[in-house]
Amino acid sequence: MRASQLFLPTLREAPADAEAASHKLLVRGGFIRQVGAGFWSFLPLGWRVHEKVAQIVREEMNAIGGQEMLMPVITPAELWQATGRYDIPELWKVEDRNGRPFVLALTHEETMAFHARELQSYKQLPQILYHFQTKVRDEPRPRGALLRVREFVMKDAYSFDRDDEGLDVSFRKHFDAYNRMFERCGLETYAVEAESGMMGGDESIDYLAPAGSGENVLVTCERGDYAADLEIARGIPRAPTFPQTLGAPEEVETPGVGTIEGLAEFLGIDPAATSKAMPVVRDGSVVLALVRGDDRLEEAKLASVLGGDVRLATEDEIRSAFGADPGSLGPVGWAGEVVADEALRKGQFVAGANRTGWHLRGVEHGRDFEARFADIRQSQEGDTCPQCGGRLGFQTAIEVGHIFKLGTKYSVGLHTTYLDENGKEQPIVMGSYGVGPGRVMAAAVEQHHDEHGIVWPAAIAPYDVHVVTLPGLDEHGEAVESALEAHGHEVLFDDRPQRAGEKFADADLLGCPTRITVGKKTLEDGAVDVRDRATGEERRVPLTELGALP
């Protein structure tokens, strides 16, 4: 490809609002351009990378028996109503000219379950179907270019089995295929426990790529035996230092104290020896979530425990339920449901007295209140590994893939069944498996760049070789281009009339694995300078040996 003919609007400066390295470099390199908040176009160079990622994904899906198809972006609202997902806030809804409701698909579980109704017998199972399709998400705060968008292409695959044992086999196939996908794309990823969220199901695995920017936090053990998404990570907190044990709770006036830090300082105690009351609302009822004073509530964990969506209670709801201001709340005397973190199971803690400006010392579970215990705290620095006791580390990460065991959530809602050996109708057991090529692109840039630009992994680079010619040597550059292409290399030939320094800067910015410079010395010795973008190593190679380049 001749650079003079390529639509390649490179920029010297990054957009003013760009923070992520991938945002800065993909825009500067002319790979993508913003159309509106959360809407991005892939320019020719960017689409080449996107499609190389997609082809790797396609090959790995085909290798496990996946069959590619295509489903529409616009789907009837009744499919989503049947599964109870029509009211998801991120769902983009439209109407046709007759006022009939439709959904711009955020994912395609409903549509695929609709098609799977045609799998009528156990003899037709198992099946794996997948497609690449545009998804639309009513994202309230798009940011980071390809990291959080409102429209994107996703490969979503679906497995159909007769029982949970079959689903286990399909899930494992996808697990292994995803590991191969990301390895081929040159990404460092971790397969971690994750929260299933709006997708539902009993189990899911998130593929997180450590990065300088991202929407997720990867939690790993220093000894390499544990990894999880922060939403579901189970860290072990440090042991608290408790004050003297009391035979019964004692009231203490705490005027003007509204924070755990202020309470600990006022009473001269360890913040870990206090409890933090976090009232939430589920299905219109107030539930008291209780965590240790030095911890934060992980709402995703709590939602999983309670089996539905939750939100923090408003101040008016708190005062109505407890008769006290926030900051003075606790479990003693509260008649509603209490869900307490495991860290509060043993010991005596200071808790709010449900009377504004008052707290209770020596509050103990079993004696003073009853609660359902669960892991509802957010892991934090200083926690240790639940497997081995090693130190946990926290890294920003990008979610590049997610696989789910859906079970029968969608098949029951949409009456997707098959007949077993006895002629009895059974719900098909489903799995769902997603990966976003755009996210993979962004993660690759986050992991592979330097101060000069992108350093693409070879498998997804827009071109294998970037040929740069100095003024007056285009004819020799064409010969190099032809020789390389004859040996199967994809070549970007920079034949533009720019100065050498500008061409070199663009070559570093675009990040093709190999740069070849055709200069005046080529006329003398019949050789060219070959530079490795990743290592910066440069060597002189005779024109006759270019075909041997890796």
Coordinates of C-alpha atoms in Angstrom, one line a residue:
M1 CA 0.0 0.0 0.0
R2 CA 1.3 3.4 -1.0
A3 CA 1.2 5.9 1.9
S4 CA 0.5 8.7 -0.7
Q5 CA -2.8 7.0 -1.5
L6 CA -3.8 5.9 2.0
F7 CA -6.2 7.9 4.0
L8 CA -3.9 8.4 6.9
P9 CA -4.4 11.6 8.9
T10 CA -1.7 11.4 11.5
L11 CA -1.5 14.1 14.2
R12 CA 1.5 15.4 16.1
E13 CA -0.6 16.1 19.2
A14 CA -3.1 14.0 21.1
P15 CA -6.7 15.2 21.7
A16 CA -6.9 17.4 24.8
D17 CA -9.3 15.1 26.5
A18 CA -7.3 11.9 26.0
E19 CA -5.9 10.3 29.1
A20 CA -5.4 6.6 28.1
A21 CA -2.3 5.8 26.0
S22 CA -4.5 3.9 23.6
H23 CA -6.8 6.9 23.1
K24 CA -3.8 9.2 22.4
L25 CA -1.9 6.9 20.0
L26 CA -4.8 5.4 18.1
V27 CA -6.1 9.0 17.3
R28 CA -2.6 10.4 16.6
G29 CA -1.8 7.4 14.3
G30 CA -4.9 7.9 12.2
F31 CA -6.4 4.5 13.3
I32 CA -9.7 5.9 14.7
R33 CA -11.7 9.1 14.8
Q34 CA -14.5 10.3 17.0
V35 CA -17.9 11.0 15.5
G36 CA -19.7 11.8 18.7
A37 CA -19.5 10.9 22.4
G38 CA -19.0 7.2 22.5
F39 CA -19.1 6.8 18.7
W40 CA -15.9 6.0 16.8
S41 CA -15.0 5.3 13.2
F42 CA -12.3 2.9 12.3
L43 CA -10.2 4.5 9.6
P44 CA -8.5 2.2 7.0
L45 CA -5.4 1.5 9.1
G46 CA -7.5 0.9 12.2
W47 CA -9.9 -1.4 10.4
R48 CA -7.0 -3.5 9.2
V49 CA -6.0 -4.1 12.8
H50 CA -9.6 -4.7 13.9
E51 CA -10.1 -7.3 11.2
K52 CA -6.8 -9.1 11.9
V53 CA -8.0 -9.5 15.5
A54 CA -11.4 -10.7 14.3
Q55 CA -9.8 -13.2 12.0
I56 CA -7.8 -14.7 14.9
V57 CA -11.0 -15.0 16.9
R58 CA -12.8 -16.5 13.9
E59 CA -10.1 -19.2 13.4
E60 CA -10.2 -20.2 17.1
M61 CA -14.0 -20.3 17.1
N62 CA -14.0 -22.5 14.0
A63 CA -11.4 -24.8 15.6
I64 CA -13.8 -25.8 18.4
G65 CA -16.7 -26.4 16.0
G66 CA -18.2 -22.9 16.0
Q67 CA -20.5 -22.1 13.1
E68 CA -20.6 -18.4 12.0
M69 CA -23.9 -16.7 11.2
L70 CA -25.3 -13.1 11.4
M71 CA -28.2 -11.8 13.4
P72 CA -29.8 -8.3 13.2
V73 CA -28.9 -5.4 15.4
I74 CA -32.6 -4.4 15.8
T75 CA -34.6 -7.0 17.8
P76 CA -38.3 -7.1 18.8
A77 CA -38.9 -5.8 22.3
E78 CA -41.0 -8.8 23.2
L79 CA -37.9 -11.1 23.2
W80 CA -36.3 -8.9 25.9
Q81 CA -39.6 -8.6 27.8
A82 CA -39.8 -12.4 27.9
T83 CA -36.5 -12.7 29.7
G84 CA -37.0 -9.8 32.1
R85 CA -34.2 -7.7 30.6
Y86 CA -36.2 -5.0 28.8
D87 CA -35.7 -2.5 31.7
I88 CA -31.9 -2.7 31.7
P89 CA -30.8 1.0 31.9
E90 CA -28.1 0.6 29.2
L91 CA -30.6 -0.9 26.7
W92 CA -31.2 1.4 23.7
K93 CA -34.9 1.3 22.7
V94 CA -36.5 2.6 19.5
E95 CA -39.9 2.5 17.9
D96 CA -40.9 2.1 14.3
R97 CA -43.3 4.4 12.4
N98 CA -46.2 2.4 13.8
G99 CA -45.1 2.8 17.4
R100 CA -44.0 -0.8 17.8
P101 CA -41.1 -1.1 20.3
F102 CA -37.7 -2.5 19.3
V103 CA -34.3 -2.9 21.0
L104 CA -30.9 -2.1 19.5
A105 CA -29.2 -5.2 20.7
L106 CA -26.6 -4.8 23.5
T107 CA -26.0 -8.6 23.2
H108 CA -27.9 -11.4 21.4
E109 CA -28.9 -14.0 24.0
E110 CA -32.6 -13.5 23.4
T111 CA -32.2 -13.6 19.6
M112 CA -30.1 -16.7 19.7
A113 CA -32.5 -18.5 22.1
F114 CA -35.2 -17.6 19.6
H115 CA -33.3 -19.3 16.8
A116 CA -32.4 -22.3 19.0
R117 CA -36.1 -23.2 19.1
E118 CA -35.4 -25.1 15.9
L119 CA -33.1 -27.5 17.8
Q120 CA -35.9 -29.9 18.5
S121 CA -34.1 -33.2 19.5
Y122 CA -31.3 -34.2 21.8
K123 CA -29.7 -35.7 18.6
Q124 CA -29.0 -32.1 17.4
L125 CA -27.1 -31.2 20.5
P126 CA -24.5 -29.8 21.3
Q127 CA -24.2 -26.8 19.0
I128 CA -21.9 -23.7 19.0
L129 CA -23.1 -20.7 17.0
Y130 CA -21.5 -17.3 16.8
H131 CA -21.4 -14.0 14.9
F132 CA -19.6 -10.7 14.7
Q133 CA -22.2 -7.9 15.0
T134 CA -22.5 -4.2 16.0
K135 CA -23.8 -3.8 19.6
V136 CA -25.3 -0.6 21.0
R137 CA -25.1 0.5 24.6
D138 CA -26.7 3.6 26.1
E139 CA -23.5 4.3 28.0
P140 CA -24.0 7.4 30.3
R141 CA -20.3 8.2 30.5
P142 CA -18.3 7.2 27.4
R143 CA -14.6 7.7 27.8
G144 CA -11.1 6.4 26.8
A145 CA -11.9 6.1 23.0
L146 CA -12.4 2.3 22.5
L147 CA -12.5 1.6 26.2
R148 CA -16.0 2.7 27.0
V149 CA -18.2 3.3 23.9
R150 CA -21.8 3.4 22.9
E151 CA -21.4 1.3 19.7
F152 CA -18.9 -1.5 19.1
V153 CA -18.4 -4.8 17.2
M154 CA -18.5 -7.9 19.3
K155 CA -18.0 -11.6 18.6
D156 CA -20.6 -13.3 20.7
A157 CA -20.9 -17.1 20.6
Y158 CA -23.5 -19.3 22.2
S159 CA -23.4 -23.0 23.1
F160 CA -26.4 -25.2 23.3
D161 CA -26.3 -28.4 25.4
R162 CA -28.8 -30.9 26.9
D163 CA -27.5 -30.7 30.5
D164 CA -25.0 -29.0 32.8
E165 CA -22.4 -31.7 32.1
G166 CA -22.5 -30.8 28.4
L167 CA -22.3 -27.1 29.3
D168 CA -19.1 -27.8 31.3
V169 CA -17.5 -29.3 28.1
S170 CA -18.6 -26.4 25.9
F171 CA -17.4 -23.9 28.5
R172 CA -14.0 -25.5 28.7
K173 CA -13.7 -25.5 24.9
H174 CA -14.3 -21.7 24.9
F175 CA -12.0 -21.2 27.9
D176 CA -9.1 -22.8 26.0
A177 CA -10.0 -21.1 22.8
Y178 CA -9.9 -17.7 24.5
N179 CA -6.5 -18.3 26.0
R180 CA -5.2 -19.1 22.5
M181 CA -6.9 -16.0 21.0
F182 CA -5.3 -13.6 23.3
E183 CA -1.9 -15.3 23.2
R184 CA -2.0 -15.0 19.4
C185 CA -2.9 -11.3 19.6
G186 CA 0.2 -10.7 21.8
L187 CA -1.8 -9.9 24.9
E188 CA -1.0 -10.6 28.5
T189 CA -4.4 -11.7 30.1
Y190 CA -5.7 -13.3 33.2
A191 CA -8.7 -15.5 33.3
V192 CA -10.4 -14.6 36.5
E193 CA -13.6 -15.2 38.5
A194 CA -16.1 -12.5 37.7
E195 CA -19.6 -11.3 38.5
S196 CA -22.2 -12.3 35.9
G197 CA -24.3 -9.1 36.3
M198 CA -27.1 -8.6 33.9
M199 CA -26.2 -11.7 31.9
G200 CA -27.2 -14.0 34.7
G201 CA -26.2 -17.6 35.1
D202 CA -24.2 -19.4 37.8
E203 CA -20.6 -18.9 36.7
S204 CA -18.5 -16.5 34.6
I205 CA -14.9 -15.9 33.7
D206 CA -13.5 -12.5 32.8
Y207 CA -10.4 -12.1 30.7
L208 CA -8.5 -9.0 32.0
A209 CA -5.5 -7.4 30.3
P210 CA -3.4 -5.3 32.7
A211 CA -3.1 -1.8 31.3
G212 CA -2.4 1.8 32.2
S213 CA -6.1 2.6 31.7
G214 CA -9.2 0.5 32.0
E215 CA -12.6 0.0 33.6
N216 CA -11.6 -3.0 35.7
V217 CA -9.3 -3.8 38.6
L218 CA -7.3 -7.0 38.5
V219 CA -6.5 -8.6 41.8
T220 CA -3.7 -11.1 41.9
C221 CA -1.6 -12.9 44.5
E222 CA 2.1 -12.3 44.5
R223 CA 2.6 -16.1 44.5
G224 CA 0.6 -16.6 41.3
D225 CA -2.1 -18.8 42.7
Y226 CA -5.1 -16.4 42.7
A227 CA -6.6 -13.9 40.4
A228 CA -10.0 -12.2 40.3
D229 CA -11.9 -9.1 39.2
L230 CA -12.2 -6.6 42.1
E231 CA -16.0 -7.0 42.1
I232 CA -15.7 -10.6 43.2
A233 CA -12.2 -10.8 44.8
R234 CA -12.0 -12.4 48.2
G235 CA -9.1 -10.8 50.1
I236 CA -8.4 -11.5 53.8
P237 CA -8.2 -8.2 55.8
R238 CA -5.8 -7.6 58.6
A239 CA -6.9 -8.5 62.1
P240 CA -8.3 -5.6 64.1
T241 CA -7.1 -4.4 67.5
F242 CA -10.2 -4.6 69.8
P243 CA -10.7 -2.5 72.9
Q244 CA -11.6 -4.2 76.2
T245 CA -14.5 -6.7 76.0
L246 CA -17.8 -5.6 77.4
G247 CA -20.6 -7.7 78.9
A248 CA -23.3 -5.6 77.1
P249 CA -23.4 -2.7 74.6
E250 CA -22.7 0.7 76.2
E251 CA -24.0 3.9 74.8
V252 CA -21.5 6.7 74.1
E253 CA -22.4 10.2 72.9
T254 CA -20.6 11.1 69.7
P255 CA -21.7 14.7 68.8
G256 CA -20.9 15.8 65.3
V257 CA -19.2 12.5 64.4
G258 CA -20.3 11.3 61.0
T259 CA -17.4 9.4 59.6
I260 CA -15.5 6.2 60.6
E261 CA -12.2 8.2 60.7
G262 CA -13.8 10.8 63.0
L263 CA -15.4 8.0 65.2
A264 CA -12.1 6.1 65.6
E265 CA -10.2 9.3 66.5
F266 CA -12.9 10.5 68.9
L267 CA -12.9 7.1 70.8
G268 CA -9.2 6.4 70.4
I269 CA -9.7 3.0 68.7
D270 CA -8.7 1.1 65.6
P271 CA -11.1 1.9 62.7
A272 CA -11.1 -1.9 62.0
A273 CA -12.9 -2.3 65.4
T274 CA -15.9 -0.3 64.2
S275 CA -18.7 -1.3 61.9
K276 CA -20.1 0.7 59.0
A277 CA -23.8 0.6 58.2
M278 CA -24.8 0.9 54.6
P279 CA -28.6 0.8 54.1
V280 CA -29.6 -0.3 50.6
V281 CA -33.0 -0.8 48.9
R282 CA -34.0 -4.0 47.2
D283 CA -37.5 -4.4 45.6
G284 CA -38.7 -1.4 47.7
S285 CA -37.4 -2.7 51.0
V286 CA -34.5 -1.4 53.1
V287 CA -31.8 -3.9 53.9
L288 CA -28.9 -3.1 56.3
A289 CA -25.6 -4.0 54.8
L290 CA -22.8 -4.1 57.4
V291 CA -19.1 -4.0 56.8
R292 CA -16.1 -3.3 58.9
G293 CA -15.3 0.4 59.5
D294 CA -12.1 0.3 57.4
D295 CA -13.8 -1.5 54.5
R296 CA -15.9 -0.5 51.6
L297 CA -19.1 -2.2 50.5
E298 CA -18.9 -4.1 47.2
E299 CA -22.4 -3.6 45.8
A300 CA -22.0 -6.3 43.1
K301 CA -21.3 -8.9 45.8
L302 CA -24.3 -7.7 47.8
A303 CA -26.6 -7.8 44.8
S304 CA -25.5 -11.4 44.2
V305 CA -26.2 -12.3 47.8
L306 CA -29.6 -10.6 47.8
G307 CA -30.5 -12.0 44.3
G308 CA -31.4 -8.8 42.6
D309 CA -30.5 -5.2 41.9
V310 CA -29.8 -3.0 44.8
R311 CA -29.1 0.7 45.3
L312 CA -28.0 2.8 48.2
A313 CA -30.8 4.2 50.3
T314 CA -31.4 8.0 50.2
E315 CA -31.1 10.1 53.3
D316 CA -34.9 10.5 53.5
E317 CA -35.3 6.7 53.2
I318 CA -32.7 6.2 56.0
R319 CA -34.3 8.6 58.4
S320 CA -37.7 7.1 57.7
A321 CA -36.5 3.5 58.3
F322 CA -34.0 4.1 61.2
G323 CA -35.2 7.3 62.8
A324 CA -31.6 8.6 62.8
D325 CA -29.3 10.4 60.5
P326 CA -26.7 8.6 58.4
G327 CA -23.5 8.2 60.4
S328 CA -25.3 7.0 63.5
L329 CA -26.8 3.7 62.2
G330 CA -26.3 0.2 63.4
P331 CA -27.8 -3.3 63.6
V332 CA -28.9 -3.3 67.3
G333 CA -32.7 -2.8 67.4
W334 CA -33.1 -2.8 63.7
A335 CA -36.0 -5.1 62.8
G336 CA -35.2 -5.5 59.1
E337 CA -32.8 -7.8 57.3
V338 CA -29.1 -7.5 58.1
V339 CA -26.4 -8.8 55.8
A340 CA -23.0 -8.6 57.5
D341 CA -19.6 -9.1 56.1
E342 CA -17.7 -12.2 57.3
A343 CA -15.1 -9.9 59.0
L344 CA -17.8 -9.0 61.5
R345 CA -18.6 -12.5 62.5
K346 CA -16.3 -12.6 65.6
G347 CA -15.4 -9.8 68.0
Q348 CA -17.0 -6.7 69.5
F349 CA -17.4 -3.6 67.4
V350 CA -18.5 0.0 67.8
A351 CA -21.7 0.6 65.9
G352 CA -24.3 3.3 65.5
A353 CA -27.0 3.4 68.1
N354 CA -29.8 4.4 65.6
R355 CA -30.0 7.7 67.5
T356 CA -28.4 10.7 65.9
G357 CA -25.1 11.6 67.7
W358 CA -24.8 8.3 69.6
H359 CA -22.9 5.0 69.2
L360 CA -22.7 1.7 71.0
R361 CA -19.5 0.1 72.2
G362 CA -19.1 -3.6 72.5
V363 CA -21.7 -4.7 69.9
E364 CA -21.4 -8.5 69.3
H365 CA -23.2 -10.7 66.8
G366 CA -25.4 -13.4 68.2
R367 CA -25.8 -11.6 71.5
D368 CA -26.9 -8.2 70.3
F369 CA -28.2 -8.8 66.8
E370 CA -28.6 -11.5 64.2
A371 CA -27.4 -11.2 60.6
R372 CA -26.8 -13.2 57.5
F373 CA -23.1 -13.4 56.8
A374 CA -21.5 -13.2 53.4
D375 CA -18.4 -11.8 51.7
I376 CA -19.6 -8.3 50.8
R377 CA -16.5 -6.2 51.3
Q378 CA -14.3 -4.8 48.6
S379 CA -10.8 -6.2 48.7
Q380 CA -8.1 -3.5 49.2
E381 CA -4.4 -2.9 49.6
G382 CA -3.0 -4.8 52.5
D383 CA -5.3 -7.9 52.1
T384 CA -3.8 -11.3 51.8
C385 CA -4.6 -14.2 49.4
P386 CA -7.5 -16.5 50.5
Q387 CA -5.5 -19.4 49.0
C388 CA -2.0 -19.1 50.4
G389 CA -1.9 -15.9 52.5
G390 CA 0.4 -14.1 50.1
R391 CA 0.1 -10.4 49.5
L392 CA -2.6 -9.3 47.0
G393 CA -1.7 -6.8 44.3
F394 CA -4.1 -4.5 42.4
Q395 CA -3.8 -3.4 38.7
T396 CA -5.9 -1.4 36.4
A397 CA -7.1 -3.7 33.6
I398 CA -9.2 -3.8 30.4
E399 CA -11.9 -6.5 30.0
V400 CA -11.2 -8.0 26.6
G401 CA -13.5 -11.1 26.9
H402 CA -16.1 -12.6 29.2
I403 CA -17.6 -16.1 29.1
F404 CA -20.8 -17.2 31.0
K405 CA -22.6 -20.3 32.0
L406 CA -26.1 -19.1 31.4
G407 CA -27.9 -22.3 32.3
T408 CA -31.6 -22.2 31.4
K409 CA -32.3 -18.5 32.1
Y410 CA -33.0 -17.6 28.5
S411 CA -34.3 -21.0 27.2
V412 CA -37.0 -21.0 29.9
G413 CA -38.1 -17.4 29.2
L414 CA -38.3 -18.0 25.5
H415 CA -39.5 -21.7 25.6
T416 CA -36.4 -23.0 23.9
T417 CA -36.7 -26.7 24.5
Y418 CA -35.6 -30.1 23.0
L419 CA -37.0 -33.6 23.3
D420 CA -34.9 -36.1 25.2
E421 CA -34.6 -39.9 24.5
N422 CA -38.0 -40.4 26.2
G423 CA -39.8 -37.8 24.2
K424 CA -39.9 -35.5 27.2
E425 CA -39.5 -31.7 26.7
Q426 CA -36.4 -30.2 28.4
P427 CA -35.0 -26.7 28.4
I428 CA -31.8 -26.3 26.4
V429 CA -28.8 -25.3 28.6
M430 CA -26.9 -22.3 27.2
G431 CA -23.5 -20.6 27.5
S432 CA -22.5 -17.2 26.2
Y433 CA -19.0 -16.1 25.1
G434 CA -18.1 -12.6 24.1
V435 CA -14.9 -10.8 22.9
G436 CA -14.5 -7.3 21.5
P437 CA -11.9 -6.8 18.8
G438 CA -11.8 -3.0 19.5
R439 CA -11.1 -3.7 23.2
V440 CA -8.3 -6.1 22.1
M441 CA -6.9 -3.3 20.0
A442 CA -6.9 -0.8 22.8
A443 CA -5.4 -3.3 25.3
A444 CA -2.6 -4.2 22.8
V445 CA -1.7 -0.5 22.5
E446 CA -1.8 -0.1 26.3
Q447 CA 0.6 -3.0 26.7
H448 CA 2.8 -2.4 23.7
H449 CA 3.9 1.2 23.2
D450 CA 6.7 3.6 24.1
E451 CA 7.3 7.3 24.1
H452 CA 7.4 7.3 20.3
G453 CA 4.2 5.4 19.5
I454 CA 2.6 2.0 19.1
V455 CA 4.6 -1.2 19.0
W456 CA 2.1 -3.6 17.5
P457 CA 2.3 -7.4 18.1
A458 CA 3.2 -8.9 14.8
A459 CA -0.1 -10.9 14.4
I460 CA -2.3 -7.8 14.5
A461 CA -0.1 -5.1 13.1
P462 CA -1.6 -3.2 10.2
Y463 CA 1.3 -4.1 8.0
D464 CA 4.3 -6.4 8.5
V465 CA 6.9 -4.0 7.0
H466 CA 7.0 -0.2 6.8
V467 CA 9.3 0.9 3.9
V468 CA 10.6 4.4 4.1
T469 CA 12.4 6.0 1.1
L470 CA 14.5 9.1 1.2
P471 CA 13.9 11.7 -1.5
G472 CA 14.7 10.6 -5.1
L473 CA 14.8 6.9 -4.2
D474 CA 11.1 5.9 -4.8
E475 CA 12.1 3.6 -7.7
H476 CA 14.4 1.6 -5.4
G477 CA 11.6 1.6 -2.7
E478 CA 9.2 0.1 -5.2
A479 CA 11.7 -2.7 -5.9
V480 CA 12.0 -3.4 -2.2
E481 CA 8.2 -3.3 -1.9
S482 CA 7.8 -5.8 -4.7
A483 CA 10.5 -8.2 -3.3
L484 CA 8.8 -8.2 0.1
E485 CA 5.3 -8.7 -1.3
A486 CA 6.6 -11.6 -3.5
H487 CA 7.6 -13.4 -0.3
G488 CA 4.2 -12.9 1.4
H489 CA 4.8 -9.7 3.4
E490 CA 2.2 -7.0 3.8
V491 CA 4.0 -3.7 3.0
L492 CA 3.2 0.0 3.7
F493 CA 5.4 2.0 1.3
D494 CA 5.9 5.6 2.4
D495 CA 6.4 7.3 -0.9
R496 CA 5.2 10.7 0.4
P497 CA 7.4 13.8 -0.3
Q498 CA 7.8 14.5 3.4
R499 CA 11.2 15.0 5.0
A500 CA 13.0 11.9 6.3
G501 CA 12.5 12.9 10.0
E502 CA 8.7 13.2 9.5
K503 CA 8.6 9.8 7.8
F504 CA 10.6 8.2 10.6
A505 CA 8.4 9.8 13.3
D506 CA 5.3 8.4 11.5
A507 CA 6.8 5.0 11.2
D508 CA 7.5 4.9 15.0
L509 CA 4.0 6.2 15.7
L510 CA 2.2 3.6 13.5
G511 CA 4.2 0.8 15.0
C512 CA 4.7 -1.8 12.3
P513 CA 7.0 -4.6 13.4
T514 CA 9.8 -3.8 10.9
R515 CA 11.0 -0.6 9.3
I516 CA 13.1 -0.7 6.2
T517 CA 14.9 2.5 5.1
V518 CA 16.1 2.9 1.5
G519 CA 18.7 5.6 1.5
K520 CA 21.6 7.0 -0.6
K521 CA 23.9 4.3 0.7
T522 CA 21.6 1.7 -0.9
L523 CA 22.9 2.9 -4.3
E524 CA 26.4 2.1 -3.2
D525 CA 26.1 -1.3 -1.5
G526 CA 22.8 -2.6 -2.6
A527 CA 21.6 -3.0 1.0
V528 CA 19.0 -1.4 3.3
D529 CA 18.6 -0.5 7.0
V530 CA 16.2 -2.9 8.7
R531 CA 15.0 -1.8 12.1
D532 CA 13.0 -3.9 14.6
R533 CA 10.3 -1.6 16.1
A534 CA 10.1 -3.5 19.4
T535 CA 13.8 -3.7 20.3
G536 CA 15.2 -0.7 18.2
E537 CA 17.9 -3.0 16.9
E538 CA 19.1 -2.0 13.4
R539 CA 21.1 -4.0 10.9
R540 CA 22.2 -3.7 7.3
V541 CA 20.6 -6.3 5.0
P542 CA 21.4 -6.9 1.3
L543 CA 18.4 -6.5 -1.1
T544 CA 18.9 -10.1 -2.2
E545 CA 18.2 -11.3 1.4
L546 CA 15.0 -9.4 2.1
G547 CA 12.9 -12.5 1.3
A548 CA 14.4 -14.2 4.4
L549 CA 12.9 -11.6 6.8
P550 CA 10.6 -13.2 9.4

